[in-house]
Coordinates of C-alpha atoms in Angstrom, one line a residue:
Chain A
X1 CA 0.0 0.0 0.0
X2 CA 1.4 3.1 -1.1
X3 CA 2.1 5.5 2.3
X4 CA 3.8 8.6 3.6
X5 CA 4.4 8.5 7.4
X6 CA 5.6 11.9 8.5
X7 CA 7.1 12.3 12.5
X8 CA 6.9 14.3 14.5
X9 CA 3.7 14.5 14.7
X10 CA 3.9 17.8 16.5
X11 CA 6.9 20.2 17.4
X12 CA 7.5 23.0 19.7
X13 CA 10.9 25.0 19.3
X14 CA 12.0 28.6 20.3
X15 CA 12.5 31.1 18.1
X16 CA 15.6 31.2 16.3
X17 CA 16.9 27.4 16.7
X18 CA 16.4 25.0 13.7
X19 CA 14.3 22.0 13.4
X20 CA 14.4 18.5 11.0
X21 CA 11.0 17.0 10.1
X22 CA 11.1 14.2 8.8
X23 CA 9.2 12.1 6.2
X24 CA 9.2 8.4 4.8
X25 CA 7.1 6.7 2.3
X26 CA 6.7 3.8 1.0
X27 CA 5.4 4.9 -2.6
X28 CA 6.0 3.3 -5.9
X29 CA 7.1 3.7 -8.2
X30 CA 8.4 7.2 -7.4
X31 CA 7.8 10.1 -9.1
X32 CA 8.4 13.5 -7.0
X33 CA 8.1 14.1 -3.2
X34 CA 6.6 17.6 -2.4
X35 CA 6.9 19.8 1.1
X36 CA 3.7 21.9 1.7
X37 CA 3.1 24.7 4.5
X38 CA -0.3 24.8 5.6
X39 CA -1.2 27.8 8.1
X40 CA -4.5 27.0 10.4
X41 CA -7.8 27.6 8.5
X42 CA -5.9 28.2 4.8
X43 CA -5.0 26.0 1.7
X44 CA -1.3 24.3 1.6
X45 CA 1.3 26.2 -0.2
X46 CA 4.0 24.7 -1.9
X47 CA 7.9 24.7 -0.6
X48 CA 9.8 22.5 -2.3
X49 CA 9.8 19.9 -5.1
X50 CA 12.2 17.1 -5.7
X51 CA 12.4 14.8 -7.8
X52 CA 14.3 11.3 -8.2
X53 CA 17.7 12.6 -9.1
X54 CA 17.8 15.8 -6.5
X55 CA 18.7 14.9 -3.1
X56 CA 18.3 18.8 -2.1
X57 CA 16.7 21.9 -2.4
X58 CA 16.4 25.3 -0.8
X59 CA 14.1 27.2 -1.0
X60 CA 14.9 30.2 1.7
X61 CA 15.5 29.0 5.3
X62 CA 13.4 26.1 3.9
X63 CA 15.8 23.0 2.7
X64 CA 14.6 19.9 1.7
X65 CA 16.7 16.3 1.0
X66 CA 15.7 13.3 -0.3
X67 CA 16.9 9.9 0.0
X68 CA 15.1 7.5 -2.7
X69 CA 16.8 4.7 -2.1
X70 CA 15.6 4.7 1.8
X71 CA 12.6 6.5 0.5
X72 CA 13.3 9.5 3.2
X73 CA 12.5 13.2 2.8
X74 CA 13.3 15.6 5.7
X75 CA 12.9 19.6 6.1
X76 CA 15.3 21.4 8.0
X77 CA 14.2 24.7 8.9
X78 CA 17.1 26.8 10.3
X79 CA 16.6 29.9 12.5
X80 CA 12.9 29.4 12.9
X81 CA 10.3 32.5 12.9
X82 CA 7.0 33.0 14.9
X83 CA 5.3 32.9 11.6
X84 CA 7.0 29.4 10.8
X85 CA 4.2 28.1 13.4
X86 CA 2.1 26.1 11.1
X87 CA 1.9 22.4 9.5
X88 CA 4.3 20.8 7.2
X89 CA 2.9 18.3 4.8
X90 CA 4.9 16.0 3.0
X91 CA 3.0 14.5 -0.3
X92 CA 4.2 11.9 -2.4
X93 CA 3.3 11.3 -6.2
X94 CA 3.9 8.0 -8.5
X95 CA 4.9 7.7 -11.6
X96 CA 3.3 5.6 -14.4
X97 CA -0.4 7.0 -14.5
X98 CA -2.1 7.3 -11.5
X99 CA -2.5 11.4 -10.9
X100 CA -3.7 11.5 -7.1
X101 CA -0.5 12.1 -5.1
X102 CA -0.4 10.6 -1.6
X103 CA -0.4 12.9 1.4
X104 CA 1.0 12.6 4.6
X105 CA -0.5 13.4 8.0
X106 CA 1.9 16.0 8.5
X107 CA 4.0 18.0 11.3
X108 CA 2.3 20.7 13.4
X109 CA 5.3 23.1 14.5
X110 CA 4.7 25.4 17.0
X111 CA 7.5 27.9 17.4
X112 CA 7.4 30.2 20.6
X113 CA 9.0 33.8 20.9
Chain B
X1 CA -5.2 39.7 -8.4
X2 CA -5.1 35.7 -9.8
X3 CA -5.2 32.1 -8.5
X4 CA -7.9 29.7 -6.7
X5 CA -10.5 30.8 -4.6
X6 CA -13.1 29.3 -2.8
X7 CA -16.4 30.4 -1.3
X8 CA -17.8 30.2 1.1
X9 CA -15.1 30.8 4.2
X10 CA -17.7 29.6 6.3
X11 CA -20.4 27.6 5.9
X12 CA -24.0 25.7 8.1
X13 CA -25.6 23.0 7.4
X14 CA -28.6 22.0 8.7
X15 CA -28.6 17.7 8.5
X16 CA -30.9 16.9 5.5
X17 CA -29.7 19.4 3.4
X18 CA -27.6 19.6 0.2
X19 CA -25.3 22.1 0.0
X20 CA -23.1 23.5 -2.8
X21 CA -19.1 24.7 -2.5
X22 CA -17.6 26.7 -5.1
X23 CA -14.5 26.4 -6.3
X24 CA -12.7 28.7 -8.9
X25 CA -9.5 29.3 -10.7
X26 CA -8.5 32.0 -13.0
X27 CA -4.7 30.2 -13.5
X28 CA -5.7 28.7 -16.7
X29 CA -5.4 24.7 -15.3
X30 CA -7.1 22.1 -17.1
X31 CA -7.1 19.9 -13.8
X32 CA -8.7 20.3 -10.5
X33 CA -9.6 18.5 -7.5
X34 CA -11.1 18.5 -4.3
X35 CA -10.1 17.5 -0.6
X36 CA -11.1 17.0 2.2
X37 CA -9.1 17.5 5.3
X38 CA -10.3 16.0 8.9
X39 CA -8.1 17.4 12.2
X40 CA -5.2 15.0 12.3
X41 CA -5.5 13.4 9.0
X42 CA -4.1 13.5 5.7
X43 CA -5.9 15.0 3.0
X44 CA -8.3 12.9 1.6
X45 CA -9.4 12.9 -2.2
X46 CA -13.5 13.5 -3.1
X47 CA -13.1 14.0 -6.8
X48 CA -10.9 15.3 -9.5
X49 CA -11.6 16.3 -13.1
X50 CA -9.1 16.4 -15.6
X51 CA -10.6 18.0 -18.3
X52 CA -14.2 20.2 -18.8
X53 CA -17.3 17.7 -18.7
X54 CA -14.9 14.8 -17.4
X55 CA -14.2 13.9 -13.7
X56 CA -13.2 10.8 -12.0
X57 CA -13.9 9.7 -8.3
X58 CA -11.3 9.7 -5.7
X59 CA -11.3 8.0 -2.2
X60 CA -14.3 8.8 -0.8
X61 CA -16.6 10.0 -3.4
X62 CA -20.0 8.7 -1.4
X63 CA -21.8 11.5 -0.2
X64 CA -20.6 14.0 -2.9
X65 CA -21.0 15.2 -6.3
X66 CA -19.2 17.2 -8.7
X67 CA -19.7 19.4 -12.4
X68 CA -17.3 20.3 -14.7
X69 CA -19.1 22.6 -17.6
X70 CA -16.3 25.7 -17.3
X71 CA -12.2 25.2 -17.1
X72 CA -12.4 27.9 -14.2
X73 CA -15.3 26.5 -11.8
X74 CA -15.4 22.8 -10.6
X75 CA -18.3 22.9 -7.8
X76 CA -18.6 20.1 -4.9
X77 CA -22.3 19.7 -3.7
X78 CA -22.6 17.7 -0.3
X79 CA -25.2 16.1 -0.3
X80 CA -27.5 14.4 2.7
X81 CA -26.3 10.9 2.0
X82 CA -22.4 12.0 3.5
X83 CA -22.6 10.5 7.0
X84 CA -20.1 12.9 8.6
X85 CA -19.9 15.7 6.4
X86 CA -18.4 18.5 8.9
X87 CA -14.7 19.3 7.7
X88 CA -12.5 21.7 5.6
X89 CA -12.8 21.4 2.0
X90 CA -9.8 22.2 -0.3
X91 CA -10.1 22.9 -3.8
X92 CA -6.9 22.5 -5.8
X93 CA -5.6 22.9 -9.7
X94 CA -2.6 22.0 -11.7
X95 CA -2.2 22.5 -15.0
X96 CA -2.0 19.1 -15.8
X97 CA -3.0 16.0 -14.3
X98 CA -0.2 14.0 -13.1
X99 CA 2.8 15.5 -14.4
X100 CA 5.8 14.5 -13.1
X101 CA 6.3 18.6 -11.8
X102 CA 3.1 19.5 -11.6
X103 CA 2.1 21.6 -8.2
X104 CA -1.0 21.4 -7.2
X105 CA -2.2 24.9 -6.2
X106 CA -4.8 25.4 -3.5
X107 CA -7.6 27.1 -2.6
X108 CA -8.0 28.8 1.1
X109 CA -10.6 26.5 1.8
X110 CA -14.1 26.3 3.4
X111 CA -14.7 25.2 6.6
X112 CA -18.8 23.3 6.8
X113 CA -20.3 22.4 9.5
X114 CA -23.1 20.5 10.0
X115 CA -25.6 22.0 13.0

């Protein structure tokens, strides 16, 4: 069965330190692994997108890697903000025609002043 | 100002009652789809439609029904036959379905609730 697991499930950090969430799937045949940043009470918003040759991207203080042959993702956030509060989805899509990717649970991070 | 929006923000249900979500998307996407997202769950796929008058079932489907007449609007109508119908609804488009790079983009989302 094709699954993304993604721990923790929740996070609380101060600001300023950096965090690792972490993601593993067990999807196949892979495609492209996505991070999303969901606030409370709004749509997800895309931060990264690898796919099965990149093992990592930036995107700000946002970096993402990926491990295909473990089939890990993580997201390392480095000198967290108040406004990085939110929750951090990791979504998984297959190659070789099916279209629906496959989401994961994701991370709530809390990150206090 | 461009992208997805959805409408209503909020929305009440009395049980019994249909009610109709809209979804629309000014980004020129021939696919969209629609989610629904319980508290400490994944999101969950309704339905998605990957071209005008086409659209194919997801996961949980039961309950809900879908048009596709206009590239920009792809409504969801709950109807009285979903059990448990109270959650946050996402719309989402990508320009195509099931690219290898394709982004889904989403919608803010309405929140029902069923009194």
């Amino acid at each position: 069965k094709n699954q993304v697991e993604q721990s923790p499930q929740s996070l609380i950090i101060l600001e300023g330190k950096n965090c690792t969430l972490q993601c593993n799937y067990t999807v196949s045949p892979f495609s492209n692994l996505r991070w999303y940043k969901q606030d409370t009470g709004r749509g997800p918003v895309s931060l990264t997108i690898m796919t099965f040759s990149e093992n990592t991207k930036s995107n700000g203080r946002y970096t993402a890697t990926l491990d295909a042959d473990t089939k890990q993702s993580s997201l390392h956030i480095t000198a967290s903000q108040l406004s990085d509060s939110a929750s951090y989805i990791c979504v998984v899509s297959r190659s070789g025609g099916s279209y629906i990717p496959t989401f994961g649970r994701g991370t709530s991070l809390i990150v206090h002043p | 100002d461009g992208g997805i929006t959805q409408s209503p923000k909020y929305l009440f249900r009395k049980e019994g009652q249909n009610v109709t979500l809209s979804c629309e998307q000014n980004l020129n996407h021939d696919a969209m789809y629609w989610y629904r997202q319980d508290p400490g769950q994944g999101l969950r796929l309704i339905y998605y439609s990957q071209i005008v008058n086409d659209f194919q079932k997801g996961d949980i489907a039961e309950g809900y029904s879908v048009s596709r007449e206009k590239k920009e609007s792809f409504p969801l109508t709950v109807t009285s036959a979903q059990k448990n119908p109270t959650a946050f609804y996402l719309c989402a488009s990508s320009i195509i379905a099931g690219g290898s790079t394709d982004t889904q983009y989403f919608g803010p989302g309405t929140r029902l609730t069923v009194l």
